[in-house]
Every structure is written in C-alpha cells, then in structure tokens.
Coordinates of C-alpha atoms in Angstrom, one line a residue:
X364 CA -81.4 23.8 51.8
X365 CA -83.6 25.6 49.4
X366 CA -85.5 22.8 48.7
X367 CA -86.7 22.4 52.7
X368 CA -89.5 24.4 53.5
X369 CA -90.3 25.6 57.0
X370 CA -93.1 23.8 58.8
X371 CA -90.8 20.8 57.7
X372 CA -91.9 20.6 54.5
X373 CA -89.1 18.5 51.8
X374 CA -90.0 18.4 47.9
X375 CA -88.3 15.8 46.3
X376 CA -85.7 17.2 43.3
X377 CA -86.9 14.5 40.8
X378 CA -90.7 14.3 41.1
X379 CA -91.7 17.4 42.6
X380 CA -93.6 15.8 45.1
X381 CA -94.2 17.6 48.8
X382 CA -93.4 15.5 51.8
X383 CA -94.7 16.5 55.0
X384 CA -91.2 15.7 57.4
X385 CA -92.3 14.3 60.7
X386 CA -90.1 14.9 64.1
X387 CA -87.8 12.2 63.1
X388 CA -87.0 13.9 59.5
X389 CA -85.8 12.3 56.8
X390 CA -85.4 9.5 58.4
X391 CA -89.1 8.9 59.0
X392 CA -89.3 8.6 55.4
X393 CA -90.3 5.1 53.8
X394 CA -87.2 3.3 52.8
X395 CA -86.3 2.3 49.1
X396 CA -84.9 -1.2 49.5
X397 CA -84.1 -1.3 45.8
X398 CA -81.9 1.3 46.0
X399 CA -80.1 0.6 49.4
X400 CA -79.5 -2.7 47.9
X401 CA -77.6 -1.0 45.3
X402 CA -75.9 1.4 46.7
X403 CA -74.7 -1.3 49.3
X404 CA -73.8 -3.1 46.2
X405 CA -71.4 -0.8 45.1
X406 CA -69.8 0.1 48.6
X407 CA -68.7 -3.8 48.6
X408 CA -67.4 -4.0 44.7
X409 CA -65.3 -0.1 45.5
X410 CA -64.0 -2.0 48.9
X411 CA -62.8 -5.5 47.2
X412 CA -59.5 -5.5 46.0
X413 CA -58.4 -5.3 42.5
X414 CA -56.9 -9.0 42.1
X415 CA -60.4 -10.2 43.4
X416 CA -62.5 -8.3 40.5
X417 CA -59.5 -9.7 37.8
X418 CA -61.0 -13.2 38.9
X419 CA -64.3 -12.9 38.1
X420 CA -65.4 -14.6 35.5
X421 CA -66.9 -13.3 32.6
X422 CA -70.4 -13.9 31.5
X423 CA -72.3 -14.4 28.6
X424 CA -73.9 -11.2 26.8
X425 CA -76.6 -13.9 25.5
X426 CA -77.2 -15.9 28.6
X427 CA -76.8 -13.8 31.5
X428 CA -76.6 -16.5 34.1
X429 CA -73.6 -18.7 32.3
X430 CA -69.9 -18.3 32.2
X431 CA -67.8 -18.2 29.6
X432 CA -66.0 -21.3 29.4
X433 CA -65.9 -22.1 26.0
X434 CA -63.9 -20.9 22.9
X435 CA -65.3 -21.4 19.8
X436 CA -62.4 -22.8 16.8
X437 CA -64.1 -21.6 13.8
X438 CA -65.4 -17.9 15.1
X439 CA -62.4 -17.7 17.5
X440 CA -64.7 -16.4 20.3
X441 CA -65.0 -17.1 23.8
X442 CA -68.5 -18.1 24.7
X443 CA -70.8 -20.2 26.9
X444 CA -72.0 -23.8 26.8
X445 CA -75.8 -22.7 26.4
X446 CA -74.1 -21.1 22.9
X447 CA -73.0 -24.1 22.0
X448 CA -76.1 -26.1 22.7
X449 CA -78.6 -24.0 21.9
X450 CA -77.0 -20.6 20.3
X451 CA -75.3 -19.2 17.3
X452 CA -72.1 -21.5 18.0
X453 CA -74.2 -24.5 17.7
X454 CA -72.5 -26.2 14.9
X455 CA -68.8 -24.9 15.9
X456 CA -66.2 -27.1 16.9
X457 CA -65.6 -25.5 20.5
X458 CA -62.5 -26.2 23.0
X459 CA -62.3 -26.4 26.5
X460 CA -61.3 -22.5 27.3
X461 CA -58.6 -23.4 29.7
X462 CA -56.9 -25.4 26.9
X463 CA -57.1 -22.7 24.4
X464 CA -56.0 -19.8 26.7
X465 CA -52.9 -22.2 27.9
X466 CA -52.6 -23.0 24.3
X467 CA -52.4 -19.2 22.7
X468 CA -50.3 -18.0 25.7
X469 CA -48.0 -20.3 25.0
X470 CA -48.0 -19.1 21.2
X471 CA -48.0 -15.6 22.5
X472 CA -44.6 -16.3 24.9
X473 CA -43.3 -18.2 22.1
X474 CA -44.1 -14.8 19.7
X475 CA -42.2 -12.6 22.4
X476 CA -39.2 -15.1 23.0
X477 CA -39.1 -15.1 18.8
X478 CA -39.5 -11.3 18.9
X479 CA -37.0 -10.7 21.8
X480 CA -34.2 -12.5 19.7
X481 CA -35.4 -11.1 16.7
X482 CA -34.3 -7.9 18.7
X483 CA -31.4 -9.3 19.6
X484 CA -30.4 -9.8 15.8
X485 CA -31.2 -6.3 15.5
X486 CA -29.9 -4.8 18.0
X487 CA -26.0 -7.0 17.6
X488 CA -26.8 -6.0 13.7
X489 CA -27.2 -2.3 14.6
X490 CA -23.5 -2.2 16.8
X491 CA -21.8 -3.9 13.9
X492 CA -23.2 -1.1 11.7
X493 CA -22.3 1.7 14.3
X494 CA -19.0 0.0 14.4
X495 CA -19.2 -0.1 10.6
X496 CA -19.7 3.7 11.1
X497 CA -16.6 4.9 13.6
X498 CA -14.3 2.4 10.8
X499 CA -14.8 4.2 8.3
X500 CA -14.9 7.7 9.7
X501 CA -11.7 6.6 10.7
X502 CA -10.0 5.2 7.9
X503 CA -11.5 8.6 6.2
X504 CA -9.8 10.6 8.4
X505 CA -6.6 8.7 7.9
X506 CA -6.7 8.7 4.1
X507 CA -7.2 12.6 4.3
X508 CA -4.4 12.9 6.6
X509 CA -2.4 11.0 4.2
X510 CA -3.8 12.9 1.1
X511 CA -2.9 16.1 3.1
X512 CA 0.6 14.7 3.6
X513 CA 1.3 13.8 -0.4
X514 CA 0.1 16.9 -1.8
X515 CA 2.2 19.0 1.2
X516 CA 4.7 17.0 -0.1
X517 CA 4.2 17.9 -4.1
X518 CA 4.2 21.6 -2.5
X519 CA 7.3 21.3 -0.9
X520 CA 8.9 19.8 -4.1
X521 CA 7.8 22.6 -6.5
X522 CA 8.4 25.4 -3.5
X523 CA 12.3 24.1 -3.3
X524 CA 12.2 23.5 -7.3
X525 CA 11.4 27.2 -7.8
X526 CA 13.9 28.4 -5.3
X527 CA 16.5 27.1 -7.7
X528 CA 14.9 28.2 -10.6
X529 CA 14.8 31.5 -9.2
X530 CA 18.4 31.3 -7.6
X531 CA 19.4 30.5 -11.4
X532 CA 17.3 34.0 -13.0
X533 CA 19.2 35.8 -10.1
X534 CA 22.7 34.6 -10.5
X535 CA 22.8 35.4 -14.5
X536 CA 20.7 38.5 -14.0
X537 CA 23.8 39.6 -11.6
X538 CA 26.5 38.8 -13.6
X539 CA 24.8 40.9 -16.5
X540 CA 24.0 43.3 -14.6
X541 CA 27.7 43.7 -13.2
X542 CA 29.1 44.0 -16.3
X543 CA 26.8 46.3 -18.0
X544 CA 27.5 48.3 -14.7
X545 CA 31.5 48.1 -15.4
X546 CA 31.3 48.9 -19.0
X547 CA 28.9 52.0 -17.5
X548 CA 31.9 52.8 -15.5
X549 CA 35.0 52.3 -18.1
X550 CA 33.1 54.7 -20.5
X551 CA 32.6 57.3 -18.1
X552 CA 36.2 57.3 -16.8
X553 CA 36.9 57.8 -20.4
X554 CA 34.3 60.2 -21.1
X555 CA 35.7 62.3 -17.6
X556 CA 39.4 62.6 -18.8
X557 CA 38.5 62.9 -22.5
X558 CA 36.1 66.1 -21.1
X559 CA 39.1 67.4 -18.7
X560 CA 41.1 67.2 -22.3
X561 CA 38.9 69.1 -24.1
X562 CA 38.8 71.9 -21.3
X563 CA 42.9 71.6 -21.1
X564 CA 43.0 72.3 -25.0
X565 CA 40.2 75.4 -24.7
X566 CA 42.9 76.8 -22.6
X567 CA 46.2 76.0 -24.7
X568 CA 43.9 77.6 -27.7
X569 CA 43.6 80.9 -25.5
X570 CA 47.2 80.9 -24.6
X571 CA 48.1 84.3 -26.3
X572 CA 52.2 83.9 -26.1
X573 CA 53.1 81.5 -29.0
X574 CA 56.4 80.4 -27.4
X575 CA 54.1 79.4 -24.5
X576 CA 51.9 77.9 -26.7
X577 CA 54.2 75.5 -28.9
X578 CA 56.1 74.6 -25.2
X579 CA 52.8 72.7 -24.2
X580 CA 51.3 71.9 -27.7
X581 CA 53.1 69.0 -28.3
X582 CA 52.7 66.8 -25.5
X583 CA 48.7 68.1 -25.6
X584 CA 47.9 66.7 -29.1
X585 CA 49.9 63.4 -28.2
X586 CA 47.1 63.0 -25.3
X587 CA 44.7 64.0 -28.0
X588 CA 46.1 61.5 -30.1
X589 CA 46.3 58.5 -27.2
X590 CA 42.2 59.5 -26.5
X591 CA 41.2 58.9 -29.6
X592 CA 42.8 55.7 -30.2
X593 CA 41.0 54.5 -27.0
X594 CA 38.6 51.4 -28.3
X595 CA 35.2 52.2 -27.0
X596 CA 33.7 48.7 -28.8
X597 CA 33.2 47.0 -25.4
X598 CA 29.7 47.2 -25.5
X599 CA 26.9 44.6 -24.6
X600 CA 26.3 42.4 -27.7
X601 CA 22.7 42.9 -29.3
X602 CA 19.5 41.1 -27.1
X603 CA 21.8 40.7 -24.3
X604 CA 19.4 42.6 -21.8
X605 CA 16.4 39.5 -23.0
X606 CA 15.7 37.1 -20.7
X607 CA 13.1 34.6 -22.2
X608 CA 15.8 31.7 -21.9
X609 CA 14.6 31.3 -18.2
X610 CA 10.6 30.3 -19.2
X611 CA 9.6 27.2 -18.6
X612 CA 6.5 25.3 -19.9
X613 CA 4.7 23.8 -16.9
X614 CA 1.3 22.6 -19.1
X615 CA 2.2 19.2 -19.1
X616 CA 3.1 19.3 -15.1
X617 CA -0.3 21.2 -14.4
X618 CA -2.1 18.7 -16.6
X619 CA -0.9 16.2 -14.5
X620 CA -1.1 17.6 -11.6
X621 CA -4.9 17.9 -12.5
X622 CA -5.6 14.6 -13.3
X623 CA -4.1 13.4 -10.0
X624 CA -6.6 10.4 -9.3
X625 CA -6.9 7.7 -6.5
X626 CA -5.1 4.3 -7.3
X627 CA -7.3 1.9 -8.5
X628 CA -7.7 -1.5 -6.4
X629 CA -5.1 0.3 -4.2

C-alpha cells in the first residue's frame, strides 16, 4: 500500500516507473500477454495429476523439439533420432528405446529376484548360525553343570576321606589320653596315702610314752615297708605323647588334582 500514492498514482516495484491509475485501476492497465500465458501455464501443469506429468516424455537437451526415443549401445545414453542423424551419436549403434528399457528391466527384475534369494540364502544361513548359537550355549551350560557335578563329587570324596582320617587321630588321641589320665590318677592315690603315712608316722615320732609308742610301731613301719615296695614304673614309654604317624603326603594327589584336564576326543 506504500507503493500507491494518492491521486491514484502506482510506481511499479521493478522499474520505478509512475503510472497514472485511471477510475478502473489496475485493471485499466495494459495487459502483459507473455506473462498471463505463463502464469496460466503453470495453473494447468500444478492442476494435472501426477501420473499424467510421469508420462511425458522427455526431450532432447540438444534438439528441443524431439523426443527421446533412442538409446544409444556404445554411450549407453538415451537420446533422440536427430542425434543419431545428425549429432554426437552419429556413428553409434542405437536401439529402439522401448526394446532397451524392456530389455534392462528385465535384467534389473532378474537382479532383484537373484538378490531376493541371495537373501534368502542369507537370511536361512543366519537362523542355522543363531541356532548354531543357542547349541552351543546349551551344551556349554550342560558341560559346566556336569563339570560342577564331578568336581562336587571329588569334594565329597576327600570331605568323607578326611572325616575318617580325622575319626582315626581322635580315636588314638583318646585312648592315649585315657591312659596317661589313669596313670595320673594311680600315682596320685599313691602319692595321697603315702602323704597320710608320712603325717601318721610325724605323730607316732611325737608319741612321748614309749609303751604307746612300740604298741603302734610295728604295724606303722610294715605300712612303711608295703609303700615303698609299691612299683611306680607304669609310666608312658618315651615319644608316646608324638603324633607325626598321622601325616599324610597329599603332593602327588594335589598334583593331580591340578593337572585335571578335559578328555581328549571325548
């Protein structure tokens, strides 16, 4: 609007130019056929359907007024006759284009039907594998199950071996034991009445009337006598405490049990 002037002036945005508007306006203006043509033109090619522009044909960048209808062999170009006749495909060997589009789609489906099974192939290769896969995740978890099972089994075996074992250190370390304890008691029975016989002789040596004395004397110094006759040589025998007779060399075991290996072609 800031282009109109009033007293119906219009200048044009391009040129510059000052138009004098009439009572009719723009529409009093001369008309540019050119550029209605074109612009009707256009309306029609925006309002005609897609399909109908696919069918047009194309035309030749050399020779505006001819098709393309050709296809040139050796360039492997479409083209026009006039390019043929007269143009750079002069001395070309040239096909009918109908033939050679018939000809390469036909190539082309025959390329997808080779690359659709080639897929195929693929794609059947690609289960097997997968399949291949969950196998031997499988038989992996199977084989570690059973691995699990064997050596559980080893442990059970050494766990019950050295129960026995250890039942055998405990039976001999009891009956040692027990006997050490009754020789512990037989010497200090003796050791009690030989002490209550030294305190009954104190007293007979303080007895101060002699007839007294001489009355109990005798039968005293017979017990005297009896004690120190008593054998004290029950005694444990030298190194009977040692119990190194209970090792046991496991080297070889452990060496084995470290060189535990898979069976071969198993």
């Amino acid at each position: 609007s800031s282009a109109v002037r009033s007293g119906g002036r219009f200048r044009c945005p391009s040129c510059r130019h000052e138009v004098v508007l009439d009572r009719h306006g723009v529409y009093g203006l001369q008309r540019n056929l050119l550029v209605e043509n074109i612009i009707d033109i256009y309306k029609q090619e925006s309002a005609r359907p897609l399909h109908a522009k696919a069918e047009q044909h194309l035309m030749c960048e050399e020779h505006e007024d001819e098709r393309i209808n050709i296809y040139c062999l050796r360039c492997e170009a479409p083209t026009c006759s006039l390019c043929k006749v007269f143009g750079a495909h002069k001395d070309c060997e040239v096909a009918p284009l109908p033939a050679v589009y018939q000809r390469q789609k036909s190539e082309l489906s025959d390329g997808i039907a080779m690359l659709v099974a080639g897929n195929d192939r693929i794609q059947a290769i690609i289960t097997q594998m997968e399949e291949i896969c969950r196998t031997i995740e499988e038989n992996g978890r199977r084989q570690k199950q059973h691995l699990g099972l064997r050596f559980d089994s080893l442990c059970s075996i050494l766990e019950e071996r050295k129960k026995e074992l250890l039942q055998s250190i405990a039976r001999e370390q009891e009956a040692k034991v027990q006997r050490v304890r009754g020789l512990i008691r037989q010497y200090g029975d003796h050791l009690e009445a030989s002490s209550k016989l030294v305190e009954s002789a104190i007293q007979a040596m303080e007895e101060p009337q002699m007839a007294l004395y001489l009355q109990h004397s005798k039968e005293l110094l017979k017990k005297i006598t009896d004690m120190s006759k008593v054998s004290m040589s029950s005694r444990p025998e030298p190194g009977y405490e040692n119990m190194d007779h209970f090792s046991i060399n496991v080297d070889c075991v452990a060496e084995m049990l470290r060189t535990i290996e898979f069976q071969t072609g198993a």
